[in-house]
mmCIF file of C-alpha atoms in Angstrom:
data_model
loop_
_atom_site.group_PDB
_atom_site.id
_atom_site.type_symbol
_atom_site.label_atom_id
_atom_site.label_comp_id
_atom_site.label_asym_id
_atom_site.label_seq_id
_atom_site.Cartn_x
_atom_site.Cartn_y
_atom_site.Cartn_z
ATOM 1 C CA UNK A 166 25.811 -3.568 7.280
ATOM 2 C CA UNK A 167 24.425 -1.082 9.811
ATOM 3 C CA UNK A 168 20.625 -1.313 9.575
ATOM 4 C CA UNK A 169 18.376 1.270 11.223
ATOM 5 C CA UNK A 170 14.689 1.087 12.125
ATOM 6 C CA UNK A 171 13.088 4.433 13.055
ATOM 7 C CA UNK A 172 9.720 4.727 14.745
ATOM 8 C CA UNK A 173 6.940 5.461 12.237
ATOM 9 C CA UNK A 174 5.679 9.040 12.569
ATOM 10 C CA UNK A 175 2.803 9.148 10.087
ATOM 11 C CA UNK A 176 -0.518 9.846 11.822
ATOM 12 C CA UNK A 177 -1.838 6.685 13.504
ATOM 13 C CA UNK A 178 0.766 4.414 11.928
ATOM 14 C CA UNK A 179 1.520 1.640 14.390
ATOM 15 C CA UNK A 180 3.402 -0.815 12.202
ATOM 16 C CA UNK A 181 7.160 -1.259 12.442
ATOM 17 C CA UNK A 182 9.781 -1.877 9.759
ATOM 18 C CA UNK A 183 11.374 -4.849 11.515
ATOM 19 C CA UNK A 184 9.792 -7.057 14.160
ATOM 20 C CA UNK A 185 12.032 -8.552 16.860
ATOM 21 C CA UNK A 186 11.967 -11.844 14.970
ATOM 22 C CA UNK A 187 13.187 -10.171 11.789
ATOM 23 C CA UNK A 188 15.883 -8.302 13.718
ATOM 24 C CA UNK A 189 17.192 -11.617 14.996
ATOM 25 C CA UNK A 190 17.550 -12.848 11.409
ATOM 26 C CA UNK A 191 19.582 -9.772 10.467
ATOM 27 C CA UNK A 192 21.808 -10.131 13.530
ATOM 28 C CA UNK A 193 22.452 -13.838 12.931
ATOM 29 C CA UNK A 194 23.413 -12.915 9.354
ATOM 30 C CA UNK A 195 26.113 -10.638 10.776
ATOM 31 C CA UNK A 196 24.471 -7.221 10.529
ATOM 32 C CA UNK A 197 24.217 -4.492 13.164
ATOM 33 C CA UNK A 198 20.638 -3.400 13.818
ATOM 34 C CA UNK A 199 19.651 -0.256 15.699
ATOM 35 C CA UNK A 200 16.012 0.407 16.552
ATOM 36 C CA UNK A 201 14.602 3.711 17.751
ATOM 37 C CA UNK A 202 13.219 3.574 21.286
ATOM 38 C CA UNK A 203 9.504 2.821 21.218
ATOM 39 C CA UNK A 204 9.454 1.814 17.552
ATOM 40 C CA UNK A 205 7.742 -1.492 18.327
ATOM 41 C CA UNK A 206 5.211 -0.113 20.781
ATOM 42 C CA UNK A 207 2.356 -0.352 18.296
ATOM 43 C CA UNK A 208 2.771 -4.125 18.017
ATOM 44 C CA UNK A 209 3.468 -4.666 21.700
ATOM 45 C CA UNK A 210 7.218 -5.194 21.173
ATOM 46 C CA UNK A 211 9.214 -3.524 23.928
ATOM 47 C CA UNK A 212 12.725 -2.147 23.619
ATOM 48 C CA UNK A 213 13.870 -5.075 25.769
ATOM 49 C CA UNK A 214 12.381 -7.478 23.214
ATOM 50 C CA UNK A 215 14.538 -5.845 20.550
ATOM 51 C CA UNK A 216 17.594 -5.985 22.788
ATOM 52 C CA UNK A 217 17.025 -9.695 23.331
ATOM 53 C CA UNK A 218 16.883 -10.093 19.548
ATOM 54 C CA UNK A 219 20.317 -8.478 19.317
ATOM 55 C CA UNK A 220 19.444 -4.877 18.413
ATOM 56 C CA UNK A 221 20.843 -1.710 19.922
ATOM 57 C CA UNK A 222 18.339 0.959 20.975
ATOM 58 C CA UNK A 223 18.749 4.577 19.890
ATOM 59 C CA UNK A 224 16.995 7.384 21.708
ATOM 60 C CA UNK A 225 16.125 9.369 18.597
ATOM 61 C CA UNK A 226 15.426 8.977 14.905
ATOM 62 C CA UNK A 227 18.268 11.403 14.232
ATOM 63 C CA UNK A 228 20.719 8.817 15.593
ATOM 64 C CA UNK A 229 19.173 6.160 13.348
ATOM 65 C CA UNK A 230 19.459 8.236 10.164
ATOM 66 C CA UNK A 231 22.947 9.508 10.988
ATOM 67 C CA UNK A 232 24.556 6.143 11.694
ATOM 68 C CA UNK A 233 22.774 3.614 9.451
ATOM 69 C CA UNK A 234 23.758 2.369 6.003
ATOM 70 C CA UNK A 235 20.200 1.150 5.345
ATOM 71 C CA UNK A 236 16.913 2.438 6.726
ATOM 72 C CA UNK A 237 14.013 -0.031 6.915
ATOM 73 C CA UNK A 238 10.564 1.497 7.349
ATOM 74 C CA UNK A 239 6.922 0.839 6.568
ATOM 75 C CA UNK A 240 5.408 4.081 5.295
ATOM 76 C CA UNK A 241 6.884 6.673 2.982
ATOM 77 C CA UNK A 242 9.310 9.055 4.703
ATOM 78 C CA UNK A 243 7.817 12.271 6.004
ATOM 79 C CA UNK A 244 9.531 15.618 5.415
ATOM 80 C CA UNK A 245 11.388 15.460 8.708
ATOM 81 C CA UNK A 246 12.773 12.089 7.641
ATOM 82 C CA UNK A 247 13.737 12.592 3.990
ATOM 83 C CA UNK A 248 15.785 15.658 4.946
ATOM 84 C CA UNK A 249 17.947 13.340 7.076
ATOM 85 C CA UNK A 250 18.682 10.872 4.274
ATOM 86 C CA UNK A 251 22.031 11.090 2.509
ATOM 87 C CA UNK A 252 23.870 9.912 -0.565
ATOM 88 C CA UNK A 253 24.818 6.202 -0.607
ATOM 89 C CA UNK A 254 22.210 5.438 2.085
ATOM 90 C CA UNK A 255 19.604 2.796 1.170
ATOM 91 C CA UNK A 256 15.951 3.387 2.036
ATOM 92 C CA UNK A 257 13.751 0.273 1.951
ATOM 93 C CA UNK A 258 10.048 1.005 2.494
ATOM 94 C CA UNK A 259 6.746 1.802 0.800
ATOM 95 C CA UNK A 260 7.099 5.016 -1.204
ATOM 96 C CA UNK A 261 4.008 5.548 -3.421
ATOM 97 C CA UNK A 262 5.762 8.393 -5.218
ATOM 98 C CA UNK A 263 3.396 8.842 -8.178
ATOM 99 C CA UNK A 264 0.918 11.116 -6.367
ATOM 100 C CA UNK A 265 3.530 12.683 -4.065
ATOM 101 C CA UNK A 266 5.877 15.069 -5.946
ATOM 102 C CA UNK A 267 7.045 16.728 -2.734
ATOM 103 C CA UNK A 268 8.384 13.457 -1.345
ATOM 104 C CA UNK A 269 9.943 12.642 -4.721
ATOM 105 C CA UNK A 270 11.795 15.962 -4.754
ATOM 106 C CA UNK A 271 12.994 15.342 -1.212
ATOM 107 C CA UNK A 272 14.353 11.907 -2.046
ATOM 108 C CA UNK A 273 16.013 13.197 -5.221
ATOM 109 C CA UNK A 274 17.686 16.002 -3.304
ATOM 110 C CA UNK A 275 18.992 13.603 -0.651
ATOM 111 C CA UNK A 276 20.931 11.509 -3.167
ATOM 112 C CA UNK A 277 19.796 8.328 -1.429
ATOM 113 C CA UNK A 278 18.915 5.000 -3.001
ATOM 114 C CA UNK A 279 15.201 4.374 -2.428
ATOM 115 C CA UNK A 280 13.686 0.945 -3.051
ATOM 116 C CA UNK A 281 9.893 0.778 -2.922
ATOM 117 C CA UNK A 282 8.178 -2.297 -1.561
ATOM 118 C CA UNK A 283 5.263 -1.717 -3.932
ATOM 119 C CA UNK A 284 7.273 -2.138 -7.146
ATOM 120 C CA UNK A 285 9.518 -5.072 -6.184
ATOM 121 C CA UNK A 286 8.507 -8.038 -8.358
ATOM 122 C CA UNK A 287 8.842 -11.812 -8.345
ATOM 123 C CA UNK A 288 9.463 -14.396 -11.071
ATOM 124 C CA UNK A 289 5.766 -14.446 -11.972
ATOM 125 C CA UNK A 290 5.630 -10.675 -12.373
ATOM 126 C CA UNK A 291 3.612 -10.242 -9.183
ATOM 127 C CA UNK A 292 4.267 -7.724 -6.391
ATOM 128 C CA UNK A 293 5.202 -9.895 -3.399
ATOM 129 C CA UNK A 294 5.887 -7.041 -0.963
ATOM 130 C CA UNK A 295 2.638 -5.272 -1.758
ATOM 131 C CA UNK A 296 0.531 -8.431 -1.655
ATOM 132 C CA UNK A 297 0.354 -8.956 2.142
ATOM 133 C CA UNK A 298 -0.805 -5.396 2.785
ATOM 134 C CA UNK A 299 -3.222 -5.659 -0.124
ATOM 135 C CA UNK A 300 -4.680 -8.764 1.509
ATOM 136 C CA UNK A 301 -5.133 -6.886 4.775
ATOM 137 C CA UNK A 302 -6.539 -3.766 3.094
ATOM 138 C CA UNK A 303 -8.952 -5.770 0.949
ATOM 139 C CA UNK A 304 -10.417 -7.464 3.991
ATOM 140 C CA UNK A 305 -10.533 -4.242 6.016
ATOM 141 C CA UNK A 306 -12.277 -2.466 3.134
ATOM 142 C CA UNK A 307 -15.435 -4.490 3.723
ATOM 143 C CA UNK A 308 -15.328 -3.858 7.467
ATOM 144 C CA UNK A 309 -14.980 -0.138 6.725
ATOM 145 C CA UNK A 310 -17.822 -0.260 4.218
ATOM 146 C CA UNK A 311 -20.094 -2.002 6.693
ATOM 147 C CA UNK A 312 -19.449 0.682 9.301
ATOM 148 C CA UNK A 313 -19.893 3.537 6.803
ATOM 149 C CA UNK A 314 -23.206 2.100 5.563
ATOM 150 C CA UNK A 315 -24.759 2.656 8.990
ATOM 151 C CA UNK A 316 -27.213 5.541 9.113
ATOM 152 C CA UNK A 317 -25.330 7.083 12.051
ATOM 153 C CA UNK A 318 -22.257 7.326 9.781
ATOM 154 C CA UNK A 319 -24.165 8.964 6.936
ATOM 155 C CA UNK A 320 -24.733 5.758 4.988
ATOM 156 C CA UNK A 321 -27.896 4.209 3.584
ATOM 157 C CA UNK A 322 -28.647 2.302 6.764
ATOM 158 C CA UNK A 323 -28.032 -1.149 5.289
ATOM 159 C CA UNK A 324 -26.627 -4.360 6.740
ATOM 160 C CA UNK A 325 -24.164 -5.782 4.227
ATOM 161 C CA UNK A 326 -25.580 -9.287 4.324
ATOM 162 C CA UNK A 327 -29.201 -8.367 4.912
ATOM 163 C CA UNK A 328 -31.430 -10.809 6.811
ATOM 164 C CA UNK A 329 -33.903 -13.474 5.615
ATOM 165 C CA UNK A 330 -36.567 -11.754 3.554
ATOM 166 C CA UNK A 331 -34.523 -8.564 3.058
ATOM 167 C CA UNK A 332 -32.145 -7.915 0.192
ATOM 168 C CA UNK A 333 -28.427 -7.705 1.044
ATOM 169 C CA UNK A 334 -26.258 -4.768 0.042
ATOM 170 C CA UNK A 335 -24.880 -4.644 -3.499
ATOM 171 C CA UNK A 336 -21.084 -4.449 -3.459
ATOM 172 C CA UNK A 337 -19.121 -3.588 -6.593
ATOM 173 C CA UNK A 338 -15.372 -4.194 -6.624
ATOM 174 C CA UNK A 339 -13.340 -2.324 -9.244
ATOM 175 C CA UNK A 340 -10.272 -4.473 -9.868
ATOM 176 C CA UNK A 341 -9.789 -8.208 -9.536
ATOM 177 C CA UNK A 342 -6.267 -8.271 -8.098
ATOM 178 C CA UNK A 343 -5.245 -9.107 -4.546
ATOM 179 C CA UNK A 344 -7.225 -6.293 -2.918
ATOM 180 C CA UNK A 345 -10.304 -6.940 -5.023
ATOM 181 C CA UNK A 346 -10.221 -10.677 -4.464
ATOM 182 C CA UNK A 347 -9.964 -10.321 -0.694
ATOM 183 C CA UNK A 348 -12.711 -7.691 -0.617
ATOM 184 C CA UNK A 349 -14.986 -9.913 -2.715
ATOM 185 C CA UNK A 350 -14.234 -12.879 -0.460
ATOM 186 C CA UNK A 351 -15.172 -10.945 2.679
ATOM 187 C CA UNK A 352 -18.280 -9.360 1.171
ATOM 188 C CA UNK A 353 -19.569 -12.651 -0.238
ATOM 189 C CA UNK A 354 -18.843 -14.364 3.059
ATOM 190 C CA UNK A 355 -21.079 -11.843 4.829
ATOM 191 C CA UNK A 356 -23.858 -12.540 2.350
ATOM 192 C CA UNK A 357 -23.637 -9.408 0.200
ATOM 193 C CA UNK A 358 -24.396 -9.425 -3.524
ATOM 194 C CA UNK A 359 -20.967 -8.966 -5.106
ATOM 195 C CA UNK A 360 -19.756 -8.003 -8.577
ATOM 196 C CA UNK A 361 -16.089 -7.757 -9.581
ATOM 197 C CA UNK A 362 -15.106 -5.680 -12.605
ATOM 198 C CA UNK A 363 -11.735 -6.153 -14.301
ATOM 199 C CA UNK A 364 -10.121 -5.645 -17.715
ATOM 200 C CA UNK A 365 -8.462 -9.071 -17.794
ATOM 201 C CA UNK A 366 -10.618 -11.899 -19.134
ATOM 202 C CA UNK A 367 -8.178 -14.554 -17.829
ATOM 203 C CA UNK A 368 -8.451 -13.003 -14.364
ATOM 204 C CA UNK A 369 -12.245 -12.919 -14.557
ATOM 205 C CA UNK A 370 -12.221 -16.621 -15.452
ATOM 206 C CA UNK A 371 -9.996 -17.331 -12.445
ATOM 207 C CA UNK A 372 -12.360 -15.414 -10.170
ATOM 208 C CA UNK A 373 -15.363 -17.217 -11.604
ATOM 209 C CA UNK A 374 -13.722 -20.552 -10.822
ATOM 210 C CA UNK A 375 -12.575 -19.375 -7.388
ATOM 211 C CA UNK A 376 -15.981 -18.198 -6.211
ATOM 212 C CA UNK A 377 -18.012 -20.890 -8.006
ATOM 213 C CA UNK A 378 -20.784 -18.514 -9.003
ATOM 214 C CA UNK A 379 -21.078 -16.735 -5.641
ATOM 215 C CA UNK A 380 -19.590 -13.574 -7.172
ATOM 216 C CA UNK A 381 -20.601 -12.022 -10.512
ATOM 217 C CA UNK A 382 -17.845 -10.912 -12.870
ATOM 218 C CA UNK A 383 -18.000 -8.254 -15.583
ATOM 219 C CA UNK A 384 -15.488 -7.025 -18.121
ATOM 220 C CA UNK A 385 -14.549 -3.400 -17.512
ATOM 221 C CA UNK A 386 -15.958 -0.870 -19.959
ATOM 222 C CA UNK A 387 -17.292 2.638 -19.387
ATOM 223 C CA UNK A 388 -20.807 1.266 -19.688
ATOM 224 C CA UNK A 389 -20.344 -1.679 -17.313
ATOM 225 C CA UNK A 390 -18.668 0.497 -14.680
ATOM 226 C CA UNK A 391 -21.491 3.038 -14.846
ATOM 227 C CA UNK A 392 -24.225 0.401 -14.689
ATOM 228 C CA UNK A 393 -22.722 -1.312 -11.664
ATOM 229 C CA UNK A 394 -21.693 1.822 -9.780
ATOM 230 C CA UNK A 395 -25.090 3.473 -10.223
ATOM 231 C CA UNK A 396 -26.819 0.461 -8.690
ATOM 232 C CA UNK A 397 -24.298 -0.164 -5.919
ATOM 233 C CA UNK A 398 -24.567 0.367 -2.188
ATOM 234 C CA UNK A 399 -20.789 -0.032 -1.816
ATOM 235 C CA UNK A 400 -18.004 0.485 -4.354
ATOM 236 C CA UNK A 401 -14.512 -0.755 -3.508
ATOM 237 C CA UNK A 402 -11.733 0.927 -5.498
ATOM 238 C CA UNK A 403 -9.067 -1.763 -5.910
ATOM 239 C CA UNK A 404 -7.371 -0.743 -9.154
ATOM 240 C CA UNK A 405 -3.575 -0.859 -9.393
ATOM 241 C CA UNK A 406 -1.120 0.221 -12.064
ATOM 242 C CA UNK A 407 2.281 -0.643 -10.511
ATOM 243 C CA UNK A 408 4.199 2.532 -9.690
ATOM 244 C CA UNK A 409 1.794 4.826 -11.552
ATOM 245 C CA UNK A 410 -1.130 6.961 -10.455
ATOM 246 C CA UNK A 411 -4.414 5.057 -10.253
ATOM 247 C CA UNK A 412 -6.891 5.713 -13.087
ATOM 248 C CA UNK A 413 -9.999 7.696 -12.114
ATOM 249 C CA UNK A 414 -12.844 5.257 -12.789
ATOM 250 C CA UNK A 415 -15.594 7.088 -10.899
ATOM 251 C CA UNK A 416 -16.026 10.772 -11.746
ATOM 252 C CA UNK A 417 -17.765 13.410 -9.670
ATOM 253 C CA UNK A 418 -20.522 13.609 -12.275
ATOM 254 C CA UNK A 419 -21.267 9.926 -11.672
ATOM 255 C CA UNK A 420 -21.982 10.523 -7.983
ATOM 256 C CA UNK A 421 -25.246 12.265 -8.832
ATOM 257 C CA UNK A 422 -26.579 9.036 -10.360
ATOM 258 C CA UNK A 423 -25.585 6.861 -7.389
ATOM 259 C CA UNK A 424 -27.859 5.852 -4.540
ATOM 260 C CA UNK A 425 -27.836 8.505 -1.775
ATOM 261 C CA UNK A 426 -25.837 7.238 1.187
ATOM 262 C CA UNK A 427 -23.849 4.759 -0.888
ATOM 263 C CA UNK A 428 -20.233 4.213 0.182
ATOM 264 C CA UNK A 429 -16.998 4.511 -1.789
ATOM 265 C CA UNK A 430 -13.924 2.846 -0.251
ATOM 266 C CA UNK A 431 -10.788 3.896 -2.119
ATOM 267 C CA UNK A 432 -8.066 1.352 -1.361
ATOM 268 C CA UNK A 433 -6.016 2.882 -4.208
ATOM 269 C CA UNK A 434 -5.672 6.190 -2.348
ATOM 270 C CA UNK A 435 -1.919 5.624 -1.765
ATOM 271 C CA UNK A 436 -1.518 5.885 -5.539
ATOM 272 C CA UNK A 437 -3.757 8.926 -5.865
ATOM 273 C CA UNK A 438 -7.103 7.136 -5.680
ATOM 274 C CA UNK A 439 -9.414 5.768 -8.366
ATOM 275 C CA UNK A 440 -12.347 8.069 -7.582
ATOM 276 C CA UNK A 441 -12.158 11.672 -8.793
ATOM 277 C CA UNK A 442 -13.495 12.955 -5.478
ATOM 278 C CA UNK A 443 -11.029 11.020 -3.293
ATOM 279 C CA UNK A 444 -8.535 12.623 -0.963
ATOM 280 C CA UNK A 445 -6.549 10.939 1.819
ATOM 281 C CA UNK A 446 -8.145 10.598 5.249
ATOM 282 C CA UNK A 447 -6.962 9.170 8.569
ATOM 283 C CA UNK A 448 -8.194 6.566 11.007
ATOM 284 C CA UNK A 449 -9.180 9.435 13.322
ATOM 285 C CA UNK A 450 -11.453 11.028 10.712
ATOM 286 C CA UNK A 451 -11.882 8.344 8.031
ATOM 287 C CA UNK A 452 -14.904 9.512 6.031
ATOM 288 C CA UNK A 453 -16.404 12.551 4.357
ATOM 289 C CA UNK A 454 -19.440 13.105 2.144
ATOM 290 C CA UNK A 455 -19.549 14.485 -1.405
ATOM 291 C CA UNK A 456 -22.896 14.870 -3.186
ATOM 292 C CA UNK A 457 -24.518 12.531 -0.686
ATOM 293 C CA UNK A 458 -21.950 9.748 -1.172
ATOM 294 C CA UNK A 459 -19.810 8.617 1.774
ATOM 295 C CA UNK A 460 -16.077 8.386 0.983
ATOM 296 C CA UNK A 461 -13.629 6.280 3.020
ATOM 297 C CA UNK A 462 -10.061 7.031 1.888
ATOM 298 C CA UNK A 463 -7.695 6.099 4.730
ATOM 299 C CA UNK A 464 -4.196 5.997 3.264
ATOM 300 C CA UNK A 465 -2.729 3.454 5.669
ATOM 301 C CA UNK A 466 -5.573 1.035 6.267
ATOM 302 C CA UNK A 467 -3.361 -1.896 7.415
ATOM 303 C CA UNK A 468 -1.971 0.370 10.158
ATOM 304 C CA UNK A 469 -5.205 -0.253 12.059
ATOM 305 C CA UNK A 470 -4.159 -3.865 12.660
ATOM 306 C CA UNK A 471 -0.403 -3.429 13.164
ATOM 307 C CA UNK A 472 0.356 -6.803 14.747
ATOM 308 C CA UNK A 473 -1.081 -8.745 11.811
ATOM 309 C CA UNK A 474 0.243 -6.260 9.262
ATOM 310 C CA UNK A 475 3.796 -6.003 10.614
ATOM 311 C CA UNK A 476 4.196 -9.759 10.809
ATOM 312 C CA UNK A 477 2.798 -10.270 7.309
ATOM 313 C CA UNK A 478 4.954 -7.486 5.883
ATOM 314 C CA UNK A 479 8.138 -8.757 7.526
ATOM 315 C CA UNK A 480 7.513 -12.270 6.243
ATOM 316 C CA UNK A 481 7.552 -10.857 2.716
ATOM 317 C CA UNK A 482 10.322 -8.252 2.973
ATOM 318 C CA UNK A 483 12.859 -10.247 4.990
ATOM 319 C CA UNK A 484 14.572 -12.123 2.114
ATOM 320 C CA UNK A 485 14.956 -8.937 0.080
ATOM 321 C CA UNK A 486 16.120 -6.912 3.065
ATOM 322 C CA UNK A 487 18.769 -9.480 3.948
ATOM 323 C CA UNK A 488 19.943 -9.456 0.343
ATOM 324 C CA UNK A 489 20.347 -5.668 0.441
ATOM 325 C CA UNK A 490 22.073 -5.765 3.808
ATOM 326 C CA UNK A 491 24.567 -8.363 2.589
ATOM 327 C CA UNK A 492 25.413 -6.880 -0.805
ATOM 328 C CA UNK A 493 24.310 -3.255 -0.687
ATOM 329 C CA UNK A 494 23.492 -1.682 -4.045
ATOM 330 C CA UNK A 495 25.150 -4.627 -5.806
ATOM 331 C CA UNK A 496 22.061 -6.643 -4.843
ATOM 332 C CA UNK A 497 19.944 -4.298 -6.975
ATOM 333 C CA UNK A 498 22.238 -4.769 -9.959
ATOM 334 C CA UNK A 499 22.265 -8.545 -9.563
ATOM 335 C CA UNK A 500 18.589 -9.135 -8.796
ATOM 336 C CA UNK A 501 16.033 -8.050 -11.432
ATOM 337 C CA UNK A 502 13.215 -8.065 -8.877
ATOM 338 C CA UNK A 503 14.996 -5.621 -6.574
ATOM 339 C CA UNK A 504 15.891 -3.599 -9.649
ATOM 340 C CA UNK A 505 12.178 -3.265 -10.373
ATOM 341 C CA UNK A 506 11.819 -1.922 -6.846
ATOM 342 C CA UNK A 507 14.410 0.800 -7.359
ATOM 343 C CA UNK A 508 12.579 4.134 -7.632
ATOM 344 C CA UNK A 509 15.273 6.713 -6.842
ATOM 345 C CA UNK A 510 19.059 6.558 -7.097
ATOM 346 C CA UNK A 511 21.609 9.372 -6.899
ATOM 347 C CA UNK A 512 19.149 12.103 -7.660
ATOM 348 C CA UNK A 513 17.361 10.369 -10.563
ATOM 349 C CA UNK A 514 14.034 8.558 -10.982
ATOM 350 C CA UNK A 515 14.748 4.974 -12.000
ATOM 351 C CA UNK A 516 11.202 3.614 -12.351
ATOM 352 C CA UNK A 517 9.494 4.427 -15.640
ATOM 353 C CA UNK A 518 5.905 4.488 -14.352
ATOM 354 C CA UNK A 519 6.881 6.756 -11.463
ATOM 355 C CA UNK A 520 8.802 9.101 -13.769
ATOM 356 C CA UNK A 521 5.886 9.363 -16.203
ATOM 357 C CA UNK A 522 3.403 10.028 -13.413
ATOM 358 C CA UNK A 523 5.588 12.795 -11.984
ATOM 359 C CA UNK A 524 6.556 14.236 -15.361
ATOM 360 C CA UNK A 525 10.243 13.717 -14.637
ATOM 361 C CA UNK A 526 13.100 12.193 -16.612
ATOM 362 C CA UNK A 527 13.427 8.414 -16.439
ATOM 363 C CA UNK A 528 16.984 7.164 -15.850
ATOM 364 C CA UNK A 529 17.136 3.327 -15.832
ATOM 365 C CA UNK A 530 19.989 1.657 -13.979
ATOM 366 C CA UNK A 531 20.975 -0.066 -17.226
ATOM 367 C CA UNK A 532 22.065 3.307 -18.568
ATOM 368 C CA UNK A 533 25.146 3.249 -16.388
ATOM 369 C CA UNK A 534 23.600 5.430 -13.696
ATOM 370 C CA UNK A 535 24.449 2.852 -11.029
ATOM 371 C CA UNK A 536 28.139 2.677 -11.797
#
């Protein structure tokens, strides 16, 4: 198969769809890989490094989209990219369609087959292609919170871990999944007082065992969320409903009862955010203030550490990408985990959660759509 890797064009996105090491795997498997010139610059991978791995170098993204059977990216396609997609072409990347109807319409109009990293599953029902970026984002969330808590950034002027004789910051993590676990680990490691809130009692038991009492756990109810958020210095939004828009757990009305200068870090912003007052920000201008509360809502947090992120992402996506390159759409029909990742095919939405979030018709592949 002809596999194309365009340079990422989202603001301050430095990751790359395929590292030179991953390209070599595709080439050894018999596939032709073309990489846009400069695509690996953000991770320090030169065009010559890609050539040595067996890739051809294209001077423009237009050449990549025009000549490739499969496009491998990191972030969701921008308007200038989805207009270049075509029917029978496979797009393999993060999509996060639920809060992005414009992108969804663009992909539907293209007729392409779009497989979203964030909804591909594994045998345990987990999300193996989302997990590595969730690990990165969860850890970065605490770094971001620490910076935003500084008085110069509009925060309360607290050190996360405090010092002897001075109370540490109170960190509340909404969601006990991969992001929440990594955020709790980092915050506890710095000496903060940490509480994780989740709706799954089995998960809360696992977290209690994992942290051996160093992190408090609470079952998620309206009352428990309010109690913890109102007393928090930092709230990490780490809630995930696969494919769907994130639930709004912190309303604007609640901000008035929070501590002035407290920080909200919305790691769920790619799926619309779990705070009512959230809107996407960038690494250039990462925060804003609403009712005295600092909001950090960068939509591509792992892009700040592209070397780590690209390597971790490629480690996870490589087996699935090779499967798609070898079998094309037949791989989706044969593999239930790739089928879970299928979001768009021939002008139809094929993921139920995405369809419901967008208010569009759901057309599962089992219906004969893929024939």
